[in-house]
Amino acid sequence: MYAYNDFDTDFIAARNAQFRAQVERRIDGSLTEDEFKPLRLMNGLYLQLHAYMLRVAIPYGTLDSAKMHKLADIADRWDKGYGHFTTRQNIQYNWPKLRDVPDMLDALAEVGMHAIQTSGNTIRNVTSDHFAGAAADEIADPRPIAELLRQWSTDHPEFQFLGRKFKIAVSGAENDRAVLRAHDLAVQIVRSETGEIGYRIFVGGGLGRTPMIGKVLSDFVPQADLLPYIEAVLSVYNLLGRRDNKYKARIKITVHENGLEDIRRRVEARFQTIKPSFAGADAALLKEIEQHFQPPAFLNAPTDGYAQAVQSDPVFRSWTDTNLSAHRHPDYAIVTVSIKAHGQTPGDATSAQMRVMADIARDFAHDELRISHEQNVILPHVHKSHLPEVHARLKAAGLGTANIGLISDIIACPGMDYCALATARSIPVAQQIATRFDELKLEHDIGHLQIKISGCINACGHHHVGHIGILGLDRAGVENYQITLGGDATETAAIGERAGPGFAYDEIVPAVERLVYAYLDLREGPAETFLATYRRLGAGPFRAALYPEEAEAHAA
Amino acid sequence: MARPFHPKVVTANHLLDGDVIYLDANEGWTRNLADAELFEDEKRAHDKLRLAARRLHEVAGVYLADAVRGKNGPEPIHFREEFRSIGPSNYPHGKREITENQA
Ligand code: SF4
């Protein structure tokens, strides 16, 4: 885990002191809201529907127990005892008071965290594969690159006033768990035919109003060129990106309007200009950062207890079936802790739950935790002999839900329960779907199925890349939910297709139910997932299930 | 033809805690929509909005929201204003906390 050096610490302290003074000047009336707003947004403070919201960055989703404990303490002391983990690996506090925010930021700084650039037209929190450093299929740990990008992008003078926000993701595996192709820019660590490590660069992906799958800008950028290459991309975007129309300002539109070839040429030219100025400082810094991400000292111990527990405890077995992933060390497993018990708000964890996870990480997981963009918490390194104990502790804290990758493992943005930009609610829709399929006792039978819900076109809930996507809209003053089908967030990324007319708030859960029953009828067997069935058959039979009256009218 | 004017309330977020507040008939701020002053005259609504917006050390984000006269006072028209007036649906927090404590 990266530890702040004096430079980082001083920078954050200075920035927090500045913001404290700005808050004071806002409260005494010497700053207007218009003057204060850009200042608070630079520090992650939003004004939402019912209260302020503080968005704290969790760089590349990585935490240790001290950081997680601090997040819990902040939730108790200055918020309402919980936090909301987001699809951008941030945590949001929904109820901070303006006067308390400087203290919250100081508390974060104590554990090397901040809320800088979690808003505004800047380079946002750099996200990463939540299995980074642990996954069996990984070429290299992507987090040193992500940390390098965090340091480079934080307060980078050239990129504080981009045309629009800019999101970067980094991954080290061919299997994409970081939704690389939905980012403005993404870095995938790859190996060339000769075994040399380098980077594949994606550009121009993004969801929102105009969803687009990222395109490969370069198939192989050598290690030494990465930072100047990325800076070249940002430079080109900063000049070329549109500033006349907010809806056309993201780099996906720049790429779309100018063409990938043109962008590539410009990036190449810019790269040649700036490359000499880097003079190897970036490589030296990366070397230093890599020291912070050494693999843990893996235990050399028997794993027998694990197999026994799987045999004897069906609840444990069910959890291991859904919530474990392959670790690169054969005696280890990656545990995904579901913070989506049926009926709960997706992505919310209470302070007590945060502490339980922090303590488990400290005692059994080499003191590491990750937040996934799917709004769950990962214990990346758990020795298999410890799994029964880890599960027992999680279960006791309401964290033992065995639903990872299943229909109740829903991504949902805050929607109109919190978000000022929302056009409809998303949380209650997620709660009802999860509760309904739990009642039906169907979710294990249904298997892998990702539902993703956004409360407006901005698509923070990634609905475009959900197998079933749900978008909440305001249609003539009434909540209305549009369904998209066949989206995919992985290396085979696809934007879902709109199924047809939207559904009213009380119609959306039954509509999803019809879809799922149709899938169960149509699939060739339990091994054929919803997405595979959809790809085989196309939208037709699913539309028929969604709109039975229309299907009947056609038949008549 | 002039477009029809819907009655309005002046609403904002409280500067210190962000809670949804409304201007009442005594030029004070209330957290309860039913206690807000309803403006049925367009010019008066805009005048009040302008004055309220000057109280920048008390509130943020002042605007006019459509409302109708109800049995106990103004009621929201749009669902967004309804959610603003009652708090989030997933927890007894914010306005829900206040109502439950009072109940
Ligand atoms: S998708 Fe829309 S409603 Fe949901 S969090 Fe993002 S901006 Fe808010």
XYZ file of C-alpha atoms and ligand atoms in Angstrom:
667
model
C 0.000 0.000 0.000
C 1.308 3.418 -0.935
C 2.228 5.543 2.069
C 2.235 9.329 1.760
C 5.655 10.967 1.822
C 6.294 14.464 3.222
C 5.391 16.056 -0.067
C 1.949 14.386 -0.167
C 1.301 15.145 3.496
C 2.255 18.814 3.193
C 0.245 19.237 0.035
C -2.929 17.796 1.582
C -2.448 19.791 4.790
C -2.040 23.035 2.855
C -5.045 22.290 0.714
C -7.205 21.432 3.737
C -6.171 24.633 5.506
C -7.120 26.600 2.413
C -10.506 24.952 2.266
C -11.116 25.515 5.975
C -10.661 29.238 5.395
C -12.951 29.126 2.375
C -15.684 27.417 4.400
C -15.367 30.082 7.078
C -15.671 32.816 4.488
C -18.748 31.158 3.043
C -20.382 30.884 6.459
C -19.700 34.497 7.387
C -21.179 35.579 4.067
C -18.024 36.957 2.451
C -18.246 34.339 -0.296
C -21.430 33.877 -2.308
C -22.616 30.412 -3.222
C -21.545 31.052 -6.813
C -18.048 31.881 -5.633
C -17.898 29.034 -3.152
C -19.308 26.283 -5.348
C -16.232 25.701 -7.547
C -14.066 25.749 -4.421
C -16.103 23.162 -2.577
C -16.399 20.967 -5.672
C -12.607 20.949 -6.043
C -12.614 19.391 -2.606
C -15.312 16.823 -3.245
C -18.152 18.640 -1.494
C -21.489 18.577 -3.299
C -24.832 20.046 -2.336
C -27.387 17.334 -2.984
C -31.110 16.992 -2.607
C -31.386 16.872 1.197
C -27.915 17.712 2.398
C -24.274 18.169 1.492
C -22.418 15.133 0.232
C -18.709 14.545 0.640
C -17.156 12.280 -1.966
C -13.875 10.798 -0.815
C -11.494 9.170 -3.263
C -10.323 5.633 -2.639
C -7.479 5.550 -5.131
C -7.705 2.385 -7.266
C -10.124 1.058 -4.642
C -7.367 0.086 -2.217
C -7.716 0.398 1.555
C -6.030 -1.037 4.613
C -7.598 -1.574 8.022
C -6.460 1.831 9.337
C -8.110 3.624 6.433
C -11.305 1.582 6.709
C -11.448 2.237 10.454
C -11.065 5.929 9.783
C -13.914 5.843 7.254
C -16.066 4.199 9.920
C -15.069 6.765 12.554
C -15.909 9.623 10.198
C -19.301 8.042 9.473
C -20.060 7.901 13.199
C -18.692 11.229 14.245
C -19.869 13.477 11.419
C -22.394 11.500 9.417
C -25.192 9.029 10.090
C -23.143 5.935 10.781
C -22.760 4.635 7.273
C -21.094 5.330 3.939
C -22.006 4.674 0.334
C -19.423 3.010 -1.928
C -19.755 4.087 -5.545
C -19.047 2.710 -8.994
C -15.981 4.934 -9.129
C -14.432 3.322 -6.060
C -15.223 6.381 -3.988
C -17.077 6.574 -0.692
C -19.803 9.157 -0.250
C -21.077 10.578 2.991
C -24.642 11.740 2.513
C -25.161 13.977 5.567
C -22.110 16.071 6.441
C -22.631 19.538 7.873
C -20.750 22.343 6.186
C -18.915 23.367 9.349
C -17.688 19.818 9.940
C -16.269 19.162 6.498
C -12.811 20.669 7.166
C -12.511 18.406 10.220
C -13.578 15.415 8.144
C -10.899 16.227 5.582
C -8.266 16.541 8.303
C -9.340 13.175 9.694
C -8.953 11.654 6.227
C -5.508 13.183 5.882
C -4.425 11.349 9.043
C -4.637 8.114 7.051
C -3.437 9.505 3.726
C -6.795 10.113 2.082
C -8.502 13.101 0.515
C -11.451 14.254 -1.547
C -9.518 16.307 -4.089
C -10.588 16.005 -7.726
C -13.572 13.846 -6.951
C -15.543 16.488 -8.819
C -15.023 19.114 -11.477
C -13.524 19.056 -14.947
C -10.334 17.381 -13.884
C -8.791 13.939 -13.915
C -10.870 12.025 -11.390
C -10.015 9.216 -8.987
C -8.002 6.630 -10.938
C -9.805 3.304 -10.721
C -8.527 -0.204 -11.121
C -9.300 -3.900 -11.180
C -10.520 -4.703 -7.660
C -8.612 -8.003 -7.793
C -5.365 -6.149 -8.527
C -2.327 -7.832 -7.050
C -4.252 -11.023 -6.318
C -5.939 -12.256 -9.497
C -4.750 -15.499 -11.012
C -4.967 -14.096 -14.546
C -2.988 -10.938 -13.942
C 0.152 -10.018 -15.896
C 1.234 -7.436 -13.340
C -0.277 -5.463 -10.475
C -1.827 -2.353 -12.070
C -1.803 -0.300 -8.868
C 1.707 1.177 -9.190
C 0.642 2.648 -12.540
C -2.595 3.877 -10.984
C -0.660 5.514 -8.141
C 1.759 7.087 -10.608
C -1.240 8.521 -12.447
C -2.773 9.723 -9.184
C 0.379 11.624 -8.284
C 0.811 13.023 -11.774
C -2.815 14.091 -12.147
C -3.350 15.536 -8.657
C -3.223 19.308 -8.983
C -1.579 18.994 -12.423
C -1.627 22.650 -13.493
C -2.341 21.922 -17.151
C -5.352 19.740 -16.416
C -7.357 21.567 -13.749
C -9.733 23.116 -16.255
C -10.378 20.476 -18.857
C -13.382 20.742 -21.119
C -15.068 18.102 -18.996
C -14.297 15.485 -16.357
C -11.806 12.789 -17.280
C -11.895 9.243 -15.931
C -8.975 6.836 -16.098
C -8.942 3.123 -15.261
C -6.018 0.707 -15.120
C -5.981 -3.067 -15.247
C -3.387 -5.795 -15.431
C -5.381 -8.658 -16.939
C -7.040 -9.600 -20.207
C -10.301 -10.271 -18.328
C -11.656 -6.809 -17.784
C -13.038 -6.261 -14.289
C -12.487 -2.499 -14.329
C -14.826 -1.601 -17.226
C -11.806 -0.221 -19.081
C -13.830 0.341 -22.227
C -16.226 2.716 -20.513
C -13.502 5.172 -19.504
C -12.206 8.315 -21.139
C -8.829 6.657 -21.082
C -7.785 3.214 -19.920
C -4.508 1.416 -19.517
C -4.271 -2.335 -19.821
C -0.990 -3.993 -18.952
C -0.067 -6.395 -21.742
C 2.862 -8.568 -22.726
C 4.322 -8.427 -26.216
C 5.216 -11.524 -28.221
C 8.769 -11.202 -27.002
C 7.605 -11.103 -23.384
C 8.130 -7.400 -22.869
C 5.616 -5.647 -20.628
C 3.828 -2.625 -22.036
C 0.418 -1.005 -22.197
C -2.618 -1.101 -24.428
C -4.332 2.272 -24.358
C -8.063 2.689 -24.820
C -9.569 6.068 -25.466
C -13.019 7.584 -25.866
C -15.130 5.162 -23.887
C -17.898 6.454 -21.706
C -21.496 5.960 -20.702
C -23.906 8.820 -20.057
C -25.889 10.629 -22.721
C -23.889 9.248 -25.658
C -22.584 5.847 -24.605
C -19.498 4.638 -26.443
C -17.136 1.720 -26.155
C -13.507 2.789 -25.867
C -11.277 2.298 -28.889
C -7.699 1.061 -28.935
C -5.499 4.113 -29.407
C -2.306 2.120 -29.137
C -1.792 -1.606 -28.922
C 1.528 -1.340 -27.229
C 3.096 1.611 -25.471
C 6.485 0.633 -24.001
C 6.919 1.024 -20.250
C 9.222 4.023 -20.485
C 6.728 5.947 -22.638
C 3.547 5.539 -20.623
C 3.346 8.797 -18.704
C 4.367 11.099 -21.575
C 1.984 9.185 -23.823
C -0.950 9.703 -21.455
C -0.004 13.324 -20.960
C 0.008 13.695 -24.745
C -3.548 12.311 -24.898
C -4.691 14.776 -22.233
C -2.931 17.662 -23.993
C -4.576 16.860 -27.293
C -7.973 16.571 -25.635
C -7.493 19.764 -23.657
C -6.970 21.770 -26.844
C -9.196 19.909 -29.257
C -12.102 18.951 -27.021
C -15.217 21.044 -27.425
C -15.991 23.687 -24.859
C -18.999 25.143 -26.633
C -21.386 22.376 -25.634
C -21.237 20.500 -22.347
C -22.879 17.467 -23.928
C -20.195 17.232 -26.563
C -17.244 17.966 -24.338
C -16.102 14.485 -23.299
C -13.175 12.938 -25.155
C -15.473 10.266 -26.576
C -17.052 12.981 -28.729
C -13.641 14.443 -29.631
C -12.571 11.012 -30.845
C -15.860 10.437 -32.593
C -15.847 13.785 -34.402
C -12.192 13.852 -35.379
C -11.672 10.168 -35.974
C -9.346 7.798 -34.177
C -6.621 8.154 -36.826
C -6.487 11.912 -36.457
C -6.332 11.684 -32.663
C -3.603 9.086 -32.895
C -1.526 11.326 -35.175
C -1.937 14.307 -32.881
C -1.076 12.274 -29.799
C 1.996 10.897 -31.524
C 3.174 14.389 -32.491
C 2.570 15.758 -29.013
C 4.295 12.765 -27.487
C 7.424 13.418 -29.562
C 7.467 17.012 -28.328
C 7.082 16.341 -24.628
C 8.841 12.997 -24.226
C 12.371 14.488 -23.819
C 11.173 16.722 -20.969
C 10.335 13.708 -18.830
C 13.994 12.665 -18.784
C 13.322 9.445 -16.943
C 11.908 11.070 -13.810
C 8.667 9.166 -14.339
C 10.491 5.834 -14.511
C 12.394 6.609 -11.321
C 9.166 7.549 -9.554
C 7.420 4.397 -10.737
C 10.306 2.293 -9.394
C 9.889 3.927 -6.021
C 6.115 3.480 -6.053
C 6.458 -0.198 -6.942
C 8.271 -0.731 -3.635
C 4.989 0.050 -1.875
C 3.133 -2.703 -3.695
C 5.188 -5.757 -2.892
C 3.133 -8.943 -2.592
C 2.357 -9.969 1.002
C 4.317 -12.709 2.748
C 1.971 -15.558 1.863
C 1.376 -18.190 4.525
C 2.712 -21.634 4.042
C 0.066 -23.672 5.863
C -2.275 -26.581 5.164
C -5.732 -25.788 3.807
C -7.571 -28.925 5.042
C -10.033 -27.155 7.328
C -11.425 -25.419 4.282
C -12.427 -28.569 2.395
C -14.012 -29.984 5.552
C -16.104 -26.883 6.116
C -17.254 -26.933 2.494
C -18.388 -30.525 3.024
C -20.165 -30.012 6.292
C -21.692 -26.525 6.089
C -24.089 -25.850 3.197
C -24.353 -22.120 3.983
C -20.588 -21.797 3.852
C -20.485 -23.883 0.683
C -23.027 -21.679 -1.050
C -21.011 -18.607 -0.095
C -17.773 -20.110 -1.401
C -19.555 -20.943 -4.664
C -20.522 -17.351 -5.338
C -18.193 -15.080 -3.375
C -14.731 -16.554 -4.002
C -12.459 -15.958 -6.978
C -9.212 -17.578 -8.059
C -6.097 -16.195 -6.399
C -2.714 -16.453 -8.033
C -1.482 -18.370 -4.993
C -3.108 -21.813 -4.998
C -3.634 -21.829 -1.207
C -5.363 -18.461 -1.255
C -8.722 -17.131 -2.354
C -10.080 -13.708 -3.175
C -13.175 -12.998 -1.083
C -15.832 -10.632 -2.320
C -17.897 -9.372 0.603
C -21.397 -8.547 -0.523
C -22.676 -5.274 0.859
C -25.954 -6.022 -0.857
C -27.962 -8.126 1.534
C -31.408 -8.521 -0.017
C -33.417 -5.373 0.492
C -30.427 -3.242 1.544
C -29.197 -0.190 -0.311
C -26.538 -1.355 -2.779
C -23.092 -0.117 -1.790
C -23.964 1.038 1.721
C -21.996 -0.234 4.700
C -22.579 0.742 8.310
C -19.678 1.873 10.443
C -19.950 -1.394 12.395
C -19.687 -3.379 9.171
C -16.713 -1.323 8.040
C -14.959 -2.124 11.308
C -15.710 -5.831 10.998
C -14.253 -5.861 7.491
C -11.243 -3.833 8.607
C -10.533 -6.228 11.480
C -10.910 -9.288 9.265
C -8.519 -7.696 6.775
C -6.006 -7.037 9.538
C -6.287 -10.523 11.056
C -6.771 -12.692 7.971
C -6.113 -10.805 4.752
C -2.660 -9.246 5.015
C -4.316 -5.959 5.938
C -5.722 -5.305 2.488
C -9.197 -4.352 1.299
C -10.542 -3.203 -2.026
C -13.720 -1.491 -3.119
C -15.120 -2.750 -6.401
C -16.902 -0.660 -8.996
C -19.680 -3.185 -8.460
C -20.089 -1.641 -5.004
C -18.785 -4.538 -2.959
C -15.765 -4.947 -0.705
C -12.920 -7.325 -1.517
C -10.552 -9.144 0.809
C -7.901 -9.870 -1.813
C -5.663 -12.292 0.062
C -7.321 -14.845 2.325
C -5.585 -18.141 3.093
C -8.076 -20.936 2.472
C -7.708 -22.284 5.996
C -9.090 -18.969 7.284
C -12.159 -18.898 5.083
C -14.560 -20.575 7.563
C -13.639 -18.070 10.280
C -13.812 -15.139 7.881
C -17.233 -16.271 6.711
C -18.499 -16.727 10.261
C -17.431 -13.221 11.223
C -18.930 -11.707 8.095
C -22.181 -13.559 8.588
C -22.480 -12.319 12.155
C -22.229 -8.747 10.846
C -24.858 -9.195 8.148
C -22.151 -9.451 5.511
C -22.457 -13.107 4.610
C -24.824 -12.755 1.643
C -23.939 -15.282 -1.063
C -25.007 -13.338 -4.124
C -21.949 -12.088 -5.999
C -22.657 -11.948 -9.728
C -26.290 -12.905 -9.170
C -29.450 -10.969 -9.836
C -29.483 -9.268 -6.419
C -25.878 -8.085 -6.797
C -27.213 -4.914 -8.373
C -25.344 -1.729 -9.114
C -27.543 1.220 -8.249
C -26.606 4.874 -8.136
C -28.102 7.055 -5.361
C -30.800 8.309 -7.730
C -33.493 10.673 -6.555
C -33.187 9.602 -2.956
C -30.027 11.739 -2.752
C -28.748 13.014 -6.065
C -29.653 16.519 -7.172
C -29.313 15.565 -10.832
C -31.590 12.546 -10.687
C -34.708 12.153 -12.787
C -36.032 9.142 -10.821
C -35.209 6.913 -7.879
C -32.950 3.892 -8.292
C -32.359 2.570 -4.760
C -35.929 1.339 -4.083
C -36.039 -0.351 -7.489
C -32.867 -2.273 -6.618
C -34.214 -3.128 -3.174
C -37.460 -4.455 -4.593
C -35.837 -6.551 -7.313
C -33.466 -8.139 -4.800
C -36.249 -8.817 -2.326
C -38.550 -10.234 -4.986
C -36.057 -12.750 -6.365
C -35.045 -13.728 -2.870
C -38.703 -14.529 -2.144
C -38.912 -16.543 -5.335
C -35.777 -18.451 -4.262
C -34.687 -18.293 -7.868
C -31.471 -16.389 -7.916
C -29.024 -19.286 -7.736
C -30.970 -21.038 -10.459
C -30.852 -17.917 -12.636
C -27.088 -17.708 -12.249
C -24.871 -14.908 -13.503
C -26.992 -11.872 -14.266
C -26.009 -8.253 -13.834
C -28.650 -5.600 -13.325
C -27.414 -2.019 -13.287
C -29.611 0.943 -12.450
C -29.100 4.673 -12.974
C -31.363 7.451 -11.784
C -30.614 9.649 -14.789
C -28.926 9.730 -18.161
C -25.520 10.373 -16.560
C -25.323 6.625 -16.030
C -23.347 6.478 -12.776
C -25.146 3.150 -12.263
C -23.621 1.827 -15.528
C -27.024 0.793 -16.875
C -25.756 0.714 -20.480
C -23.429 -2.162 -19.662
C -25.840 -4.142 -17.482
C -27.114 -7.422 -18.889
C -30.347 -5.778 -17.893
C -29.982 -2.028 -17.626
C -32.561 0.190 -15.985
C -32.634 3.939 -16.502
C -34.953 6.064 -14.401
C -36.464 9.020 -16.230
C -38.965 11.761 -15.616
C -41.726 11.391 -18.167
C -44.195 14.255 -17.851
C -43.704 14.482 -14.111
C -43.882 10.758 -13.404
C -41.053 8.283 -12.758
C -40.542 6.048 -15.755
C -38.011 3.253 -16.221
C -36.404 2.341 -19.494
C -34.927 -1.119 -19.929
C -31.854 -1.910 -22.000
C -30.771 -5.453 -22.783
C -27.523 -7.181 -23.633
C -25.044 -4.711 -22.181
C -21.680 -6.069 -21.118
C -19.066 -4.447 -18.865
C -16.176 -6.838 -19.548
C -13.565 -7.398 -22.260
C -16.453 -8.206 -24.606
C -18.015 -4.846 -23.755
C -21.280 -3.866 -25.381
C -23.851 -1.132 -24.955
C -27.280 -2.540 -24.178
C -30.124 -2.042 -26.644
C -33.254 -0.241 -25.633
C -36.056 -2.759 -25.252
C -38.974 -0.430 -25.931
C -41.254 1.947 -24.071
C -40.526 2.539 -20.395
C -42.341 1.224 -17.345
C -43.973 3.020 -14.457
C -42.431 2.733 -10.978
C -44.815 -0.041 -9.923
C -44.428 -1.876 -13.243
C -40.665 -2.159 -13.371
C -40.168 -5.084 -10.987
C -42.849 -7.230 -12.686
C -41.256 -6.359 -16.042
C -37.873 -7.621 -14.849
C -39.580 -10.720 -13.529
C -41.122 -11.430 -16.951
C -37.721 -11.006 -18.569
C -36.110 -13.445 -16.197
C -38.831 -16.066 -16.589
C -38.495 -15.726 -20.350
C -34.783 -16.338 -20.019
C -35.318 -19.438 -17.873
C -37.652 -20.801 -20.577
C -35.349 -19.921 -23.437
C -31.939 -20.974 -22.176
C -30.376 -24.186 -23.418
C -29.434 -25.160 -19.900
C -28.241 -23.695 -16.599
C -24.791 -23.169 -18.115
C -26.139 -20.686 -20.641
C -26.196 -17.291 -18.940
C -28.765 -14.592 -19.544
C -26.281 -12.675 -21.675
C -25.355 -15.736 -23.737
C -29.013 -16.529 -24.321
C -29.658 -12.955 -25.333
C -26.747 -13.051 -27.755
C -27.963 -16.296 -29.275
C -31.581 -15.248 -29.715
C -31.482 -11.468 -29.980
C -33.945 -9.103 -28.388
C -37.107 -10.528 -29.990
C -38.262 -13.096 -27.436
C -37.271 -10.830 -24.540
C -39.259 -7.955 -25.991
C -42.211 -10.289 -26.375
C -41.965 -11.094 -22.671
C -41.701 -7.444 -21.727
C -44.612 -6.328 -23.877
C -47.027 -9.260 -23.962
C -49.956 -7.179 -25.241
C -47.993 -5.982 -28.215
C -46.844 -9.506 -28.971
C -50.447 -10.677 -28.893
C -51.562 -7.858 -31.169
C -48.906 -8.907 -33.667
C -49.978 -12.499 -33.510
C -53.613 -11.595 -34.054
C -51.146 34.513 -24.709
C -49.290 34.541 -21.429
C -48.449 31.104 -20.128
C -50.445 30.115 -17.069
C -48.731 30.803 -13.747
C -48.562 27.984 -11.208
C -48.414 29.016 -7.563
C -44.911 28.841 -6.112
C -42.992 28.464 -2.920
C -39.481 29.817 -2.382
C -37.197 26.938 -1.486
C -33.487 26.440 -0.867
C -31.001 24.365 1.078
C -29.937 25.483 4.532
C -26.401 26.783 4.307
C -25.030 24.896 7.305
C -26.691 21.489 7.094
C -28.054 21.465 3.539
C -31.585 20.566 4.634
C -34.455 21.599 2.383
C -36.101 24.779 3.619
C -38.911 27.064 2.517
C -39.668 30.709 2.993
C -42.590 31.269 5.336
C -44.980 34.203 5.614
C -42.842 35.868 8.324
C -39.730 35.971 6.132
C -38.325 33.106 8.143
C -37.193 29.710 6.893
C -39.171 26.586 7.678
C -38.198 22.970 7.112
C -41.814 22.038 6.576
C -43.379 22.646 3.184
C -46.863 22.916 4.709
C -45.688 25.979 6.647
C -44.307 27.745 3.594
C -45.882 30.795 2.052
C -47.583 30.060 -1.261
C -47.304 32.797 -3.869
C -50.160 32.913 -6.308
C -48.971 36.128 -7.868
C -46.068 35.786 -10.280
C -44.462 39.146 -9.615
C -44.611 38.694 -5.853
C -43.041 35.244 -6.176
C -40.134 36.661 -8.165
C -39.686 39.590 -5.808
C -39.519 37.238 -2.839
C -37.086 35.010 -4.680
C -34.790 37.950 -5.348
C -34.870 39.017 -1.731
C -34.354 35.481 -0.463
C -31.377 34.943 -2.739
C -29.649 37.851 -1.009
C -29.681 35.986 2.278
C -26.565 34.151 1.215
C -25.232 33.606 4.720
C -28.343 31.520 5.496
C -29.102 29.492 2.385
C -27.763 28.072 -0.854
C -29.464 27.354 -4.140
C -32.663 29.403 -3.812
C -35.351 28.804 -6.436
C -39.117 28.821 -7.009
C -40.883 25.472 -6.906
C -44.402 24.754 -8.134
C -46.901 23.913 -5.414
C -50.647 23.771 -4.849
C -52.773 24.845 -1.947
C -53.615 21.784 0.097
C -55.634 21.118 3.214
C -52.739 21.839 5.582
C -50.757 24.229 3.444
C -48.769 24.076 0.222
C -48.242 20.637 -1.335
C -45.696 19.645 -3.976
C -46.641 19.043 -7.595
C -43.609 17.349 -9.020
C -42.271 14.145 -7.427
C -38.831 15.687 -7.067
C -40.299 18.348 -4.807
C -42.228 15.676 -2.978
C -39.019 13.754 -2.228
C -37.310 16.976 -1.203
C -40.115 17.671 1.228
C -40.139 14.212 2.855
C -36.547 12.921 2.716
C -34.952 9.776 1.257
C -36.965 6.581 0.883
C -34.359 4.098 2.128
C -33.595 5.321 5.661
C -35.356 7.320 8.382
C -32.883 10.155 7.883
C -33.173 13.854 7.201
C -36.789 14.954 7.088
C -37.927 11.426 7.927
C -35.883 11.544 11.100
C -37.477 14.833 12.054
C -41.032 13.608 11.461
C -40.458 10.350 13.308
C -38.941 12.102 16.284
C -41.883 14.437 16.435
C -44.408 11.639 16.044
S -26.768 8.518 -12.662
Fe -27.749 10.483 -12.370
S -29.042 10.133 -10.567
Fe -27.529 8.530 -10.562
S -25.880 9.341 -9.268
Fe -25.387 9.784 -11.416
S -26.100 11.858 -11.720
Fe -27.147 11.080 -9.886
